[in-house]
XYZ file of C-alpha atoms in Angstrom:
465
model
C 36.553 53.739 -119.298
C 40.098 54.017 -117.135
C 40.333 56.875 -115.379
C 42.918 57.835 -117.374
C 40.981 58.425 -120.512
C 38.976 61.596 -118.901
C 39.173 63.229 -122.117
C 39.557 60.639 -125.101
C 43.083 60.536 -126.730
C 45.000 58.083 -129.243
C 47.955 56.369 -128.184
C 51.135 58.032 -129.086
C 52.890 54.711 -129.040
C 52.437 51.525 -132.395
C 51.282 48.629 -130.827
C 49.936 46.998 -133.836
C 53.192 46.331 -135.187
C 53.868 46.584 -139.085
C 56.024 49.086 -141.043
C 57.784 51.279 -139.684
C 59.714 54.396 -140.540
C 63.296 55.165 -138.324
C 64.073 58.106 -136.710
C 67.962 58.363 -136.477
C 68.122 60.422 -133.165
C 71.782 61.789 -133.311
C 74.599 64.166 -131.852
C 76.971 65.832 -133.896
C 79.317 62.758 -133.501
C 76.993 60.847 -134.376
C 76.982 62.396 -137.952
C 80.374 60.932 -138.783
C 79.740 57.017 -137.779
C 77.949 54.418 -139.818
C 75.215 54.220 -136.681
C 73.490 56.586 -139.043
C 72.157 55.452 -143.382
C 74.143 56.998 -145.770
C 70.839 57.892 -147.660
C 69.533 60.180 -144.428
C 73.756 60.611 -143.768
C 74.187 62.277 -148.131
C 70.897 64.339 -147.270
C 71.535 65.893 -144.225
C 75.187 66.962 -145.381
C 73.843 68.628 -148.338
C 70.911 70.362 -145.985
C 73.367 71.634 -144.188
C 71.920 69.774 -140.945
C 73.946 69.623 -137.750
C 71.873 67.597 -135.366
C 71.280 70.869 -133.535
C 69.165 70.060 -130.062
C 65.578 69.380 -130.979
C 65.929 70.042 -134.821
C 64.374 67.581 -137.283
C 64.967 66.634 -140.809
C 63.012 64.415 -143.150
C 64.760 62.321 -145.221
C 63.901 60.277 -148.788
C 64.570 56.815 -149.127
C 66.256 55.835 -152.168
C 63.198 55.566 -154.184
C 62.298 59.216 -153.107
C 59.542 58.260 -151.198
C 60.220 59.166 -146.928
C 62.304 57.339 -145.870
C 62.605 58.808 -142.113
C 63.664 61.131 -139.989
C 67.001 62.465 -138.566
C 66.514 64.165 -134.757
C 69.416 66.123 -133.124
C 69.984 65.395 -129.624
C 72.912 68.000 -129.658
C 75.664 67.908 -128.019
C 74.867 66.938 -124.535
C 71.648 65.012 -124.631
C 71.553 64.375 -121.209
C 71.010 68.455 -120.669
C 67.506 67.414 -122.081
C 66.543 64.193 -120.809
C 62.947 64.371 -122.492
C 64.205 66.226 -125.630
C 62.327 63.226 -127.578
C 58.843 65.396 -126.815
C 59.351 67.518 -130.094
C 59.018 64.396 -132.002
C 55.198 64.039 -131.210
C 54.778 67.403 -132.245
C 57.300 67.352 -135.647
C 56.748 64.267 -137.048
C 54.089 63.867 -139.718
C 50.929 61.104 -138.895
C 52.624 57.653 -139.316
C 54.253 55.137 -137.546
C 57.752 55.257 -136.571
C 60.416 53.869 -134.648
C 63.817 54.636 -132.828
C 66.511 53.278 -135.382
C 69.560 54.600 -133.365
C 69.599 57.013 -130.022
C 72.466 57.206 -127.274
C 69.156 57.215 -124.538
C 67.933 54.288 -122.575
C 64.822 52.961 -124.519
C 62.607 53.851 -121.465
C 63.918 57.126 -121.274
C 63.575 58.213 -124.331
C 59.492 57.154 -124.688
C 58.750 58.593 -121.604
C 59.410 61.577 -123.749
C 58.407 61.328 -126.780
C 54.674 60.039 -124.929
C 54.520 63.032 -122.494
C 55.381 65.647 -125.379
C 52.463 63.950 -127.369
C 49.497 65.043 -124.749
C 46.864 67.722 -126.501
C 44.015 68.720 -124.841
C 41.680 69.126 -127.480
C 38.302 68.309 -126.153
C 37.028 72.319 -126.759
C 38.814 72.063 -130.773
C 36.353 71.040 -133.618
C 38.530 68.387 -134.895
C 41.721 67.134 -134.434
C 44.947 66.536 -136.484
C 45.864 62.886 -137.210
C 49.625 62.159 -134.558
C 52.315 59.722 -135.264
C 52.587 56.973 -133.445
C 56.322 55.615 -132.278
C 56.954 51.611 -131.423
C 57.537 50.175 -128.244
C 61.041 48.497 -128.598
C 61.015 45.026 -126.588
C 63.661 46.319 -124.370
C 61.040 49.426 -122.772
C 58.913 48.621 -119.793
C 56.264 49.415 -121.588
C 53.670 48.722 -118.817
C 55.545 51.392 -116.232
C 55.502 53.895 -119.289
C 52.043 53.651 -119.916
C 51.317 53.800 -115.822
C 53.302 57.171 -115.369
C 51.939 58.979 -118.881
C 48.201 58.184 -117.491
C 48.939 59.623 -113.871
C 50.515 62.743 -115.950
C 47.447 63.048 -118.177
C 45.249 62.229 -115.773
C 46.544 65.644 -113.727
C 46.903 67.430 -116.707
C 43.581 66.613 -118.219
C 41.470 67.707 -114.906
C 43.555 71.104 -114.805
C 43.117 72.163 -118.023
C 39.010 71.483 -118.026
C 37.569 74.803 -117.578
C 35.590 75.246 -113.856
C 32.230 75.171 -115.688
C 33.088 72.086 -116.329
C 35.411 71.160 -113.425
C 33.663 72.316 -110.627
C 33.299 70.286 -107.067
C 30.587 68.155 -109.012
C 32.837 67.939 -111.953
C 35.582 67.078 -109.168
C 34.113 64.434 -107.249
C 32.540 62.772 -110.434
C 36.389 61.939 -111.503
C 37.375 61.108 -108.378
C 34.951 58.711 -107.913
C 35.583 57.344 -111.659
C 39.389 56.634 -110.372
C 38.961 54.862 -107.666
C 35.706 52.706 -109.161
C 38.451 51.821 -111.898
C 41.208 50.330 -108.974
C 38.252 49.392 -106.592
C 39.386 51.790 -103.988
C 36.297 52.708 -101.760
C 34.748 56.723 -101.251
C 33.191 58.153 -98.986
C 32.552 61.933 -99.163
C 31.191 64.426 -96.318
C 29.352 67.449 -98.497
C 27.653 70.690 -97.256
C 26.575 71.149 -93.843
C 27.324 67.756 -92.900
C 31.080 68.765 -92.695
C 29.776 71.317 -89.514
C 28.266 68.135 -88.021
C 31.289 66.119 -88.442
C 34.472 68.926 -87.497
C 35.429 70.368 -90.367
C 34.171 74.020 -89.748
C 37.492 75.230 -92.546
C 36.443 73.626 -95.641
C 32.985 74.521 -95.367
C 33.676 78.538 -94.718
C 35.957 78.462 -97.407
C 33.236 76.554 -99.948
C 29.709 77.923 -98.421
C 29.136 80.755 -100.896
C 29.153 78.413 -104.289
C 26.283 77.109 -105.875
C 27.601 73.954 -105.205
C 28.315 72.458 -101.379
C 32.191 72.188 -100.209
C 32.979 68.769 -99.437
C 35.911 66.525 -98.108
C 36.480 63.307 -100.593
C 38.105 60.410 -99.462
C 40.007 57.467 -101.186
C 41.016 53.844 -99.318
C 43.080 51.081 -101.281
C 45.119 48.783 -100.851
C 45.646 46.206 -97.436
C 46.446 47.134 -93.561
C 49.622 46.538 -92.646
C 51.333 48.088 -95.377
C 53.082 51.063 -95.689
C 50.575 53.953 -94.646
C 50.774 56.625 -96.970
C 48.169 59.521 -96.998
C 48.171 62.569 -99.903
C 46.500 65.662 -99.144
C 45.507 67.524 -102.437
C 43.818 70.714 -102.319
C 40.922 70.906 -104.500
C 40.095 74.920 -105.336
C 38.152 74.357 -108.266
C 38.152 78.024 -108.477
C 39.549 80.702 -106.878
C 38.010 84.533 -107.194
C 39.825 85.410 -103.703
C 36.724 85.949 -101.721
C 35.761 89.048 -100.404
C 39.507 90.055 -100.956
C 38.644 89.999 -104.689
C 41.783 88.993 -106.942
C 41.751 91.850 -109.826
C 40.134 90.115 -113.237
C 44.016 89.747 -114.678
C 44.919 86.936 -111.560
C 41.813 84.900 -112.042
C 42.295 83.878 -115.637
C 44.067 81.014 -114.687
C 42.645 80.219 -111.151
C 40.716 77.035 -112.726
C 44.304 75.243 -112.158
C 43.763 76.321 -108.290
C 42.618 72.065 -107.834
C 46.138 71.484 -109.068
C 47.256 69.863 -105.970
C 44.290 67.710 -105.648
C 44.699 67.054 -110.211
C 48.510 65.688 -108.807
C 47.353 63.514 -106.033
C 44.770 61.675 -107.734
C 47.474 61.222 -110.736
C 49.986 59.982 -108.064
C 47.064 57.818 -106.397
C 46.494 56.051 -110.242
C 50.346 55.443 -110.711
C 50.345 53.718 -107.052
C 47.429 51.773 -107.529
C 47.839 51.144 -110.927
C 51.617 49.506 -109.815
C 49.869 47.585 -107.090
C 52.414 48.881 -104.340
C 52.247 47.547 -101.375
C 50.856 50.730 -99.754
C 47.740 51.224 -97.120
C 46.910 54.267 -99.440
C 44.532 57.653 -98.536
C 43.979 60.022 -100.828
C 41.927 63.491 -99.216
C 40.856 65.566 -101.605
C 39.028 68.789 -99.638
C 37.313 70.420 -102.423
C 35.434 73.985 -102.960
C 34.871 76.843 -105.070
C 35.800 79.973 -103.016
C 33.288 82.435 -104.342
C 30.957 85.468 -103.371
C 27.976 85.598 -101.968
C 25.844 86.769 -98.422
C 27.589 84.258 -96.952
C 30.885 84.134 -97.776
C 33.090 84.009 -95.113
C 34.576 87.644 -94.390
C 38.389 89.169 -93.436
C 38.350 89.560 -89.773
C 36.206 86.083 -89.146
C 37.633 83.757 -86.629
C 37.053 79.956 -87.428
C 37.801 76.885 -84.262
C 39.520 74.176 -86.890
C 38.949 70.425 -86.409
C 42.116 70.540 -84.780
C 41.027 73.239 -82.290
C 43.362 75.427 -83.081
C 41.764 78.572 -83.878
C 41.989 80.903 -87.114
C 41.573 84.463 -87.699
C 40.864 85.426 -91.738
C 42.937 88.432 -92.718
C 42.294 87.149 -96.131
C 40.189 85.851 -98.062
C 42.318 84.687 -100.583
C 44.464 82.715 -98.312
C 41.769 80.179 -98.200
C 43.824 76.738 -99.449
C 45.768 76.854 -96.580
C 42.572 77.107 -94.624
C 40.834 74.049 -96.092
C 44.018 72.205 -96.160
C 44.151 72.453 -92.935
C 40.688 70.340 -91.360
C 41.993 67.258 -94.302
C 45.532 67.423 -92.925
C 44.014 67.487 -89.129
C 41.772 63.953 -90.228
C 45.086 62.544 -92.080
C 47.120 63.262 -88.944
C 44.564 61.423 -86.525
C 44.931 58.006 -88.840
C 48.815 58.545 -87.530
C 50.104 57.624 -91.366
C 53.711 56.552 -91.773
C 54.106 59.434 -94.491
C 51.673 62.376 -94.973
C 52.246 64.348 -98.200
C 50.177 67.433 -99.327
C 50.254 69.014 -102.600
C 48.743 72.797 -103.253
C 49.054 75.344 -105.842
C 49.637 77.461 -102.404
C 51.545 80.726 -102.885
C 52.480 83.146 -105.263
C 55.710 83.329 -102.831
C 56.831 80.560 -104.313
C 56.770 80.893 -107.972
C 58.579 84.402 -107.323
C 61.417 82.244 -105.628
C 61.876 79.401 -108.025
C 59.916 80.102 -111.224
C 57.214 77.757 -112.680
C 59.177 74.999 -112.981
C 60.421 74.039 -109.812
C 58.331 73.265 -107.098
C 59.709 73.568 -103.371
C 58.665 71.003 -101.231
C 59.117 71.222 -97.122
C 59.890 69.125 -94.654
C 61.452 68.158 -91.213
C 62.634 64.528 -92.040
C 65.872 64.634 -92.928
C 65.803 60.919 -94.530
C 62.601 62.393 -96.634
C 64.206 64.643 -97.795
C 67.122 63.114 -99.132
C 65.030 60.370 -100.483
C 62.963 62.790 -102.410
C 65.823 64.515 -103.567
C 67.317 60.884 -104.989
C 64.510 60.181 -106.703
C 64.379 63.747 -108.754
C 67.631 63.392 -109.719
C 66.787 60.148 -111.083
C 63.808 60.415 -112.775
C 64.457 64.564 -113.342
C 61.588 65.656 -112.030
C 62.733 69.010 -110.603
C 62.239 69.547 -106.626
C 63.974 72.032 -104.718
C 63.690 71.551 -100.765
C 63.001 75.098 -98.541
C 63.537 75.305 -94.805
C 61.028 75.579 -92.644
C 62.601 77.982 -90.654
C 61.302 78.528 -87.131
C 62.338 82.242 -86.554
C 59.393 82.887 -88.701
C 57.026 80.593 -86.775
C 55.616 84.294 -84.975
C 54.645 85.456 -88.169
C 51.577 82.562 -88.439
C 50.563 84.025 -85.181
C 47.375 86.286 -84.550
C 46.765 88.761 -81.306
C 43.078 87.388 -80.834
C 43.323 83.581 -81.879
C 46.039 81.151 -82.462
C 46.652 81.436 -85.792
C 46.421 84.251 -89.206
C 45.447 82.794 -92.425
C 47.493 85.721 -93.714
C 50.854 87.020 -92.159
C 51.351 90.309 -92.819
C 54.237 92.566 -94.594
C 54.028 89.493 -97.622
C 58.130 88.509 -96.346
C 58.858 84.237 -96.669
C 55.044 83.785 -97.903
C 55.969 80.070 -98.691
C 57.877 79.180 -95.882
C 54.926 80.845 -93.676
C 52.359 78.880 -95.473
C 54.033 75.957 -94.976
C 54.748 76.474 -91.026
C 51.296 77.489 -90.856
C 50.231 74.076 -92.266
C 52.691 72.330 -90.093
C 50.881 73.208 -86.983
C 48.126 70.374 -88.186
C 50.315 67.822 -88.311
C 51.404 66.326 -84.876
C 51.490 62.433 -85.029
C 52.545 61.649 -88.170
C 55.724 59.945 -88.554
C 56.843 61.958 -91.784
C 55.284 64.880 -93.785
C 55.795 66.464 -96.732
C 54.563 69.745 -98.202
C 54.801 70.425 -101.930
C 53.912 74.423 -103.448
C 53.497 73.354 -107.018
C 52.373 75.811 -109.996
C 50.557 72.765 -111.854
C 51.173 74.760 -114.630
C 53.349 75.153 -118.014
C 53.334 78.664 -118.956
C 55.112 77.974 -122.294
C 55.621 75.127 -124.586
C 58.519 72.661 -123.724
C 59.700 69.578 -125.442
C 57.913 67.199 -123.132
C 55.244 69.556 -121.925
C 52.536 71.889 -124.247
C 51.324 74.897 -122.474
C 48.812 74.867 -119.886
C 47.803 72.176 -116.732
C 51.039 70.080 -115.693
C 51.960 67.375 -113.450
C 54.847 68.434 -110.782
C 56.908 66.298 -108.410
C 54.167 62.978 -108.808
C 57.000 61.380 -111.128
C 59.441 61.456 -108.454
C 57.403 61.244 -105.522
C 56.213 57.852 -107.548
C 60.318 56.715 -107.699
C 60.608 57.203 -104.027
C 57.499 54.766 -102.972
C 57.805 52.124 -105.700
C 61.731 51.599 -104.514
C 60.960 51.698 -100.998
C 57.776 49.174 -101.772
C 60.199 47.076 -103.551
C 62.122 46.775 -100.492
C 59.198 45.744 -98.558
């Protein structure tokens, strides 16, 4: 089974071929040129239809039988790039195609096949979904490659932690990289004190099952070394410094960074990019027990720096920290870590629009490029170092947890920073990995954030060699 298909689905797209029904997708303009049939052009007039953004109207053929669809793209479709999402959801079952639509064929199934995810594997049955054709002018293979990574995150964030736990974690990880031939190799439970990575395994040692560090290789030496860092917080009660019961309903998205890496890893691999690729996935439940580590503790990390806990619930940080140490020593060309980190950063820029950090100026603007062109939203922060004092602590080197709560995201990400010394350029991404209410190419609940454009960035500079 590819990776991919972690929880069963249909295709949204007709590859069998056959008939067909159109869907006119239209502006206003569009209304009052013969690019649209005066059957579905008669019918909407008298409905009184405007080809309002996002609005749909069925239309009879001349038989009165369907005959299709009209879809408003209103008046600037390019405010909405993925607008064509609705259609998964508005159409009835049946297999359609694109008869007219001022988008770029690519474009405009990239949208319709990210607004058709459901994650329905908990739902006693499931409706029957429409199914659009592939025109010959869509890549349909690089379509196909970027909905799977997208699913793929989605999917694993949305599976609830008793069945998603570090297990759960590791199983699909492993699944992935058996499906590209990538090798594993994973250090689990007390083995991670034998081999330096005292962090992850405070953080994981009170679950029922072991903390571990997982590890990805593909692709050939001598290519572009890349490395992603995903943190894997399968769930997330805060520790000792217990989050109240109204902050952990949705803490089973707390793996979202390490959901996003592996659905980055698939679009790489899947592309064949000429990348010396390392995925690190450290990956725990941060529960309670006797021996969960306490506020106050101070952990030696496997870079020797050493960290004093002033909470508990500043613990991705903490495990991030040993896998970004291990990245750093490989000395990758690019480092990039992904972490549903801080609530800091949601309260600065929303659910929608992850911040990412960074020091390399080229990075950045290459990141920023490749949002812009694919629009994935990314907003770049500054890792300011005025408040490089507030990661400090009086009796060790660093605090998990700076207090007075000011420039929590640019902290965390300074704090972080300190692990990375020989790598030639890092990136730090504080993604929600989560929709919190329907939009055209997104349903509520687990989402993919930034891997689309992070994707852009490496194919073009693959391409280039």
């Amino acid at each position: 089974m590819a990776p991919y298909q972690f929880i069963e689905r249909a295709s949204p797209f007709n590859t069998k071929g056959g008939k067909t029904l159109p869907v006119f997708a239209v502006t206003p303009a569009h209304l009052e040129t013969s690019m649209v049939d005066p059957v579905a052009l008669e019918w909407a007039k008298k409905a009184g239809w405007r080809a309002e953004s996002g609005a749909m109207l069925l239309v009879p053929s001349e038989t009165g039988h369907l005959g299709g669809a009209l879809f408003g793209l209103g008046k600037t479709p390019s405010d909405q790039p993925y607008l064509t999402g609705k259609l998964a959801r508005l159409l009835p079952a049946g297999d359609w195609h694109i008869e007219t639509a001022p988008l770029t064929a690519n474009r405009l199934l990239l949208g319709y096949g990210l607004g058709s995810y459901r994650f329905e594997k908990y739902k006693s049955g499931s409706a029957e979904l429409p199914t659009l054709m592939i025109p010959a002018d869509a890549d349909a293979a690089r379509i196909k490659r970027l909905l799977a990574g997208v699913f793929l995150a989605r999917d694993l964030i949305n599976t609830p932690t008793n069945d998603m736990g570090p297990d759960a974690l590791e199983a699909a990880f492993r699944d992935l990289a058996s499906h590209y031939k990538a090798e594993v190799s994973v250090v689990r439970g007390d083995d991670l004190l034998q081999q330096n990575f005292p962090l992850i395994h405070a953080v994981g040692r009170a679950s029922e099952q072991a903390p571990r560090l997982m590890k990805l290789r593909w692709g050939k030496k001598g290519h572009r070394k890349v490395t992603l860092v995903g943190k894997g917080v399968t769930f997330d009660t805060g520790g000792l410094d217990i989050k109240p019961s109204s902050s952990m309903l949705l803490m089973k998205k707390d793996m979202g960074g390490a959901a996003n890496v592996m659905g980055l890893a698939l679009m790489i691999m899947d592309a064949k990019l000429k990348i010396d690729l390392t995925v690190l996935v450290p990956c725990v439940e941060n529960s309670i027990s006797g021996n969960a580590f306490r506020p106050g503790d101070i952990y030696r990390s496997r870079a020797g720096l050493t960290v004093q806990i002033d909470n508990t619930d500043a613990e991705g940080r903490l495990i991030l920290a040993d896998a970004l140490a291990l990245a750093d020593e490989e000395e990758p060309e690019l480092m990039i870590d992904m972490a549903t980190l801080t609530g800091a950063a949601r309260v600065a820029l929303g659910p929608d629009l992850p911040p990412f950090f960074t020091d390399d100026e080229d990075l950045a603007a290459n990141l920023t490029d490749a949002s812009l062109e694919v629009d994935d939203p990314l907003w770049r922060l500054p890792l300011y170092k005025g408040y490089e004092k507030d990661v400090s602590a009086k009796i060790a080197d660093l605090t998990n947890a700076p207090s007075g709560g000011m420039a929590g995201a640019i902290t965390a990400a300074l704090f972080l920073k300190r692990f990375v010394k020989k790598t030639a350029s890092w990136a730090h991404f504080d993604i929600y990995g989560w929709t919190p209410s329907e939009r055209p190419h997104a349903p509520a609940g687990g989402e993919a954030q930034a891997i689309r454009a992070i994707f852009q960035m490496l194919e073009a500079k693959s391409a280039r060699g």
